[in-house]
Tab-separated table of C-alpha atoms in Angstrom:
chain	number	residue	atom	x	y	z
A	23	MET	CA	23.604	15.749	-41.603
A	24	THR	CA	23.917	14.246	-44.766
A	25	PRO	CA	22.928	16.325	-47.754
A	26	TRP	CA	19.830	15.990	-49.896
A	27	ASN	CA	22.526	14.774	-52.806
A	28	ASN	CA	22.773	11.682	-50.943
A	29	PHE	CA	19.840	10.383	-51.454
A	30	TYR	CA	19.623	11.546	-55.643
A	31	ASP	CA	21.656	6.947	-55.987
A	32	PHE	CA	17.755	5.897	-54.847
A	33	ALA	CA	15.135	8.336	-56.226
A	34	LEU	CA	16.611	9.760	-59.465
A	35	PRO	CA	16.629	6.037	-61.734
A	36	ASP	CA	12.501	7.287	-60.472
A	37	LEU	CA	13.369	10.795	-62.307
A	38	PRO	CA	14.114	10.914	-65.620
A	39	GLY	CA	14.341	14.149	-65.943
A	40	CYS	CA	13.815	15.884	-62.486
A	41	PRO	CA	15.690	19.311	-61.608
A	42	LEU	CA	17.503	18.294	-58.933
A	43	GLY	CA	16.180	20.943	-56.982
A	44	ALA	CA	12.284	19.913	-57.164
A	45	LEU	CA	14.397	16.419	-56.538
A	46	ASN	CA	15.857	18.502	-53.297
A	47	MET	CA	12.045	20.448	-52.515
A	48	ALA	CA	10.519	17.654	-52.582
A	49	LEU	CA	13.130	15.645	-50.008
A	50	ARG	CA	12.643	18.272	-47.431
A	51	GLU	CA	9.362	19.300	-47.396
A	52	ALA	CA	8.951	14.532	-47.195
A	53	ALA	CA	11.364	15.004	-45.319
A	54	ILE	CA	9.549	17.962	-42.653
A	55	VAL	CA	5.956	15.497	-42.491
A	56	PHE	CA	7.282	12.120	-41.796
A	57	CYS	CA	9.045	13.843	-39.057
A	58	GLU	CA	5.703	15.472	-38.117
A	59	HIS	CA	4.111	12.845	-38.249
A	60	SER	CA	5.874	10.079	-36.700
A	61	LEU	CA	7.832	12.326	-34.082
A	62	GLY	CA	10.614	10.002	-34.769
A	63	TRP	CA	13.979	12.457	-34.709
A	64	LYS	CA	14.260	13.339	-30.531
A	65	GLN	CA	16.249	15.317	-29.034
A	66	THR	CA	17.468	16.390	-25.249
A	67	HIS	CA	17.382	20.092	-25.619
A	68	SER	CA	20.711	21.624	-23.861
A	69	PRO	CA	18.890	22.412	-20.570
A	70	VAL	CA	17.485	26.657	-20.316
A	71	ALA	CA	18.359	29.212	-18.014
A	72	VAL	CA	15.526	31.363	-16.006
A	73	VAL	CA	15.532	33.425	-14.919
A	74	ALA	CA	13.499	35.619	-12.375
A	75	GLY	CA	10.611	37.239	-13.917
A	76	THR	CA	11.346	36.173	-17.497
A	77	SER	CA	8.935	33.781	-18.954
A	78	GLN	CA	10.301	33.547	-22.843
A	79	TYR	CA	13.047	31.769	-24.395
A	80	LEU	CA	14.913	30.630	-27.312
A	81	PHE	CA	14.876	27.078	-28.148
A	82	ALA	CA	18.542	25.845	-29.476
A	83	PRO	CA	17.943	22.652	-31.664
A	84	PRO	CA	20.916	21.849	-34.081
A	85	LEU	CA	22.033	24.081	-37.417
A	86	GLU	CA	19.191	23.386	-40.505
A	87	SER	CA	16.693	22.292	-38.122
A	88	VAL	CA	13.495	24.102	-35.449
A	89	VAL	CA	11.256	21.749	-32.770
A	90	HIS	CA	7.894	20.596	-33.471
A	91	ALA	CA	7.245	19.953	-30.336
A	92	VAL	CA	8.062	18.785	-26.785
A	93	ILE	CA	8.198	15.559	-25.694
A	94	HIS	CA	9.013	15.650	-21.830
A	95	ALA	CA	9.508	19.183	-19.384
A	96	GLY	CA	10.336	19.760	-16.240
A	97	PHE	CA	11.689	22.620	-14.430
A	98	ASN	CA	13.589	22.495	-12.012
A	99	GLY	CA	12.354	18.764	-11.334
A	100	ARG	CA	8.291	19.418	-11.690
A	101	ALA	CA	6.871	18.275	-14.721
A	102	VAL	CA	5.903	21.189	-16.640
A	103	GLU	CA	2.389	19.862	-18.764
A	104	PRO	CA	1.673	21.345	-22.315
A	105	TYR	CA	-0.644	24.711	-23.418
A	106	ALA	CA	-2.634	22.356	-25.484
A	107	SER	CA	-3.688	20.040	-22.942
A	108	GLN	CA	-5.683	22.751	-21.449
A	109	PRO	CA	-8.914	25.582	-21.839
A	110	ASP	CA	-8.086	28.086	-23.278
A	111	ARG	CA	-9.743	30.166	-19.821
A	112	GLN	CA	-7.452	28.436	-17.597
A	113	ILE	CA	-4.133	29.732	-19.685
A	114	GLU	CA	-4.859	32.631	-19.889
A	115	GLN	CA	-6.080	33.460	-15.627
A	116	TRP	CA	-2.063	31.657	-15.448
A	117	ARG	CA	-0.805	33.824	-17.299
A	118	LYS	CA	-2.120	36.793	-15.270
A	119	ARG	CA	-0.158	35.161	-12.216
A	120	THR	CA	3.590	34.658	-11.315
A	121	GLY	CA	5.007	31.722	-9.714
A	122	THR	CA	6.967	28.206	-10.062
A	123	PRO	CA	5.318	27.253	-14.171
A	124	GLU	CA	3.263	25.098	-15.071
A	125	TYR	CA	2.679	24.766	-18.968
A	126	ILE	CA	4.599	25.280	-21.715
A	127	ALA	CA	3.398	27.419	-25.189
A	128	GLY	CA	5.619	27.544	-27.944
A	129	ASP	CA	5.402	27.860	-31.562
A	130	ALA	CA	9.452	26.686	-33.734
A	131	THR	CA	11.155	29.332	-32.841
A	132	SER	CA	10.269	30.219	-29.352
A	133	LEU	CA	8.483	29.061	-25.428
A	134	THR	CA	7.145	30.305	-23.010
A	135	LEU	CA	6.748	29.584	-19.516
A	136	ILE	CA	3.128	30.496	-18.376
A	137	PRO	CA	3.034	31.432	-15.333
A	138	GLU	CA	5.656	33.720	-15.479
A	139	PRO	CA	8.691	31.971	-12.748
A	140	ASP	CA	9.391	33.836	-9.494
A	141	SER	CA	12.245	32.017	-9.235
A	142	ASP	CA	16.048	31.001	-10.815
A	143	GLY	CA	15.275	27.840	-12.232
A	144	ILE	CA	16.636	25.119	-14.510
A	145	LEU	CA	14.261	23.889	-17.609
A	146	THR	CA	14.885	20.625	-19.089
A	147	MET	CA	13.491	18.926	-22.462
A	148	ALA	CA	13.216	16.368	-24.917
A	149	VAL	CA	11.793	17.681	-27.874
A	150	VAL	CA	11.029	16.346	-31.297
A	151	LEU	CA	13.242	18.420	-34.391
A	152	LYS	CA	11.930	18.994	-38.057
A	153	PRO	CA	13.736	20.262	-41.246
A	154	SER	CA	13.879	23.956	-41.769
A	155	PRO	CA	12.856	24.875	-44.913
A	156	THR	CA	15.608	25.914	-46.184
A	157	ALA	CA	17.304	23.240	-44.886
A	158	ALA	CA	20.203	22.241	-46.693
A	159	GLY	CA	19.665	18.028	-45.747
A	160	ILE	CA	18.366	15.836	-42.587
A	161	ASP	CA	20.570	13.786	-39.132
A	162	ASP	CA	22.483	11.515	-40.382
A	163	SER	CA	20.354	8.941	-38.233
A	164	MET	CA	16.855	10.220	-39.651
A	165	PHE	CA	19.169	8.908	-43.416
A	166	ASN	CA	20.362	5.844	-42.485
A	167	GLU	CA	18.128	4.268	-40.412
A	168	TYR	CA	13.954	6.449	-42.610
A	169	ARG	CA	15.551	7.547	-45.993
A	170	ALA	CA	13.193	5.115	-47.917
A	171	ALA	CA	10.147	6.599	-45.681
A	172	ILE	CA	11.593	9.652	-46.916
A	173	ILE	CA	11.999	8.900	-50.696
A	174	HIS	CA	8.555	7.421	-51.082
A	175	GLY	CA	7.673	10.895	-50.275
A	176	ALA	CA	9.861	12.700	-52.436
A	177	LEU	CA	8.611	10.676	-55.818
A	178	ALA	CA	4.745	10.251	-54.281
A	179	ARG	CA	5.144	14.253	-54.896
A	180	LEU	CA	6.720	14.568	-57.940
A	181	MET	CA	5.349	11.394	-59.331
A	182	LEU	CA	2.560	14.192	-59.642
A	183	SER	CA	3.481	16.593	-61.858
A	184	PRO	CA	1.895	17.517	-64.665
A	185	LYS	CA	2.948	16.137	-68.764
A	186	LYS	CA	6.634	15.338	-66.467
A	187	PRO	CA	8.261	12.361	-68.008
A	188	TYR	CA	7.600	11.118	-64.609
A	189	THR	CA	4.289	12.064	-64.597
A	190	ASN	CA	3.122	8.811	-62.736
A	191	ALA	CA	-0.354	8.723	-60.232
A	192	GLN	CA	-0.927	4.758	-59.722
A	193	LEU	CA	2.547	4.996	-59.104
A	194	ALA	CA	3.096	7.923	-57.021
A	195	ALA	CA	-0.512	6.655	-55.027
A	196	TYR	CA	1.777	3.697	-54.869
A	197	HIS	CA	4.480	5.763	-52.704
A	198	ARG	CA	1.593	7.505	-51.248
A	199	HIS	CA	0.799	4.670	-50.090
A	200	GLN	CA	4.183	3.244	-48.767
A	201	PHE	CA	5.099	6.494	-47.056
A	202	THR	CA	1.439	6.705	-45.017
A	203	ILE	CA	2.180	3.170	-43.865
A	204	GLU	CA	6.207	3.530	-43.114
A	205	THR	CA	5.546	7.159	-41.348
A	206	ALA	CA	2.899	4.967	-38.786
A	207	ALA	CA	5.871	2.289	-37.936
A	208	ALA	CA	8.500	4.903	-37.013
A	209	GLY	CA	5.001	6.468	-34.850
A	210	THR	CA	5.006	3.857	-33.829
A	211	ARG	CA	8.410	2.768	-32.790
A	212	ALA	CA	8.505	6.182	-31.150
A	213	ALA	CA	5.871	5.778	-29.115
A	214	ARG	CA	6.850	3.308	-27.187
A	215	LYS	CA	10.553	4.748	-26.127
A	216	PHE	CA	7.915	6.698	-24.099
A	217	SER	CA	5.122	6.151	-21.409
A	218	ARG	CA	4.000	9.335	-22.125
A	219	ALA	CA	2.050	11.241	-25.456
A	220	PRO	CA	4.462	14.114	-27.034
A	221	LEU	CA	4.020	18.015	-25.149
A	222	LYS	CA	2.851	19.691	-28.795
A	223	THR	CA	4.601	23.279	-28.919
A	224	ALA	CA	1.022	25.520	-28.841
A	225	ILE	CA	1.598	28.061	-31.828
A	226	GLN	CA	2.028	31.924	-31.725
A	227	GLY	CA	-1.469	33.519	-32.570
A	228	ARG	CA	-2.963	31.559	-30.013
A	229	ARG	CA	-1.353	32.612	-27.440
A	230	LYS	CA	-2.466	36.538	-27.956
């Protein structure tokens, strides 16, 4: 993992007097938004051992990261579809059954298989990650490939801070524009690597 202070040499020259804590927070928030919008931080999740009669399982992402989305999922080699792609009423009907999992739902920490599995098996997944809300840094590969975009996002946030030595609405707009462009470009590159759209995990509250 690359700590936020590795970004300082790139960002601090444009932020005279900026507290390091504020810069760390801006970098973290920019990295989170970048990962959410670009789907650029992908990883094959470790296989999950599924037990008959148990539908909920914890994600196991790297330290200081959380799962943002599921790109692909399969149970014993059979595709498992995203919760969000089906009407709520259809999903609720499936929840009342047991059988081979057809859908996957979840939040940043756990997933739920629908219907409840009636046999043991292995769940495989490819996921999109993002920094956790308290992350002290970001994956080395993300720093090496996307640090410019993350810096643009952080500068855009900080330069809108009122009455600071680095307050500059015009420059903030420029950095926001560059952040948007680079995030979109990263998203396009990420999409080319997969033949299907990412499977967004559902929010826990929707599953009640």
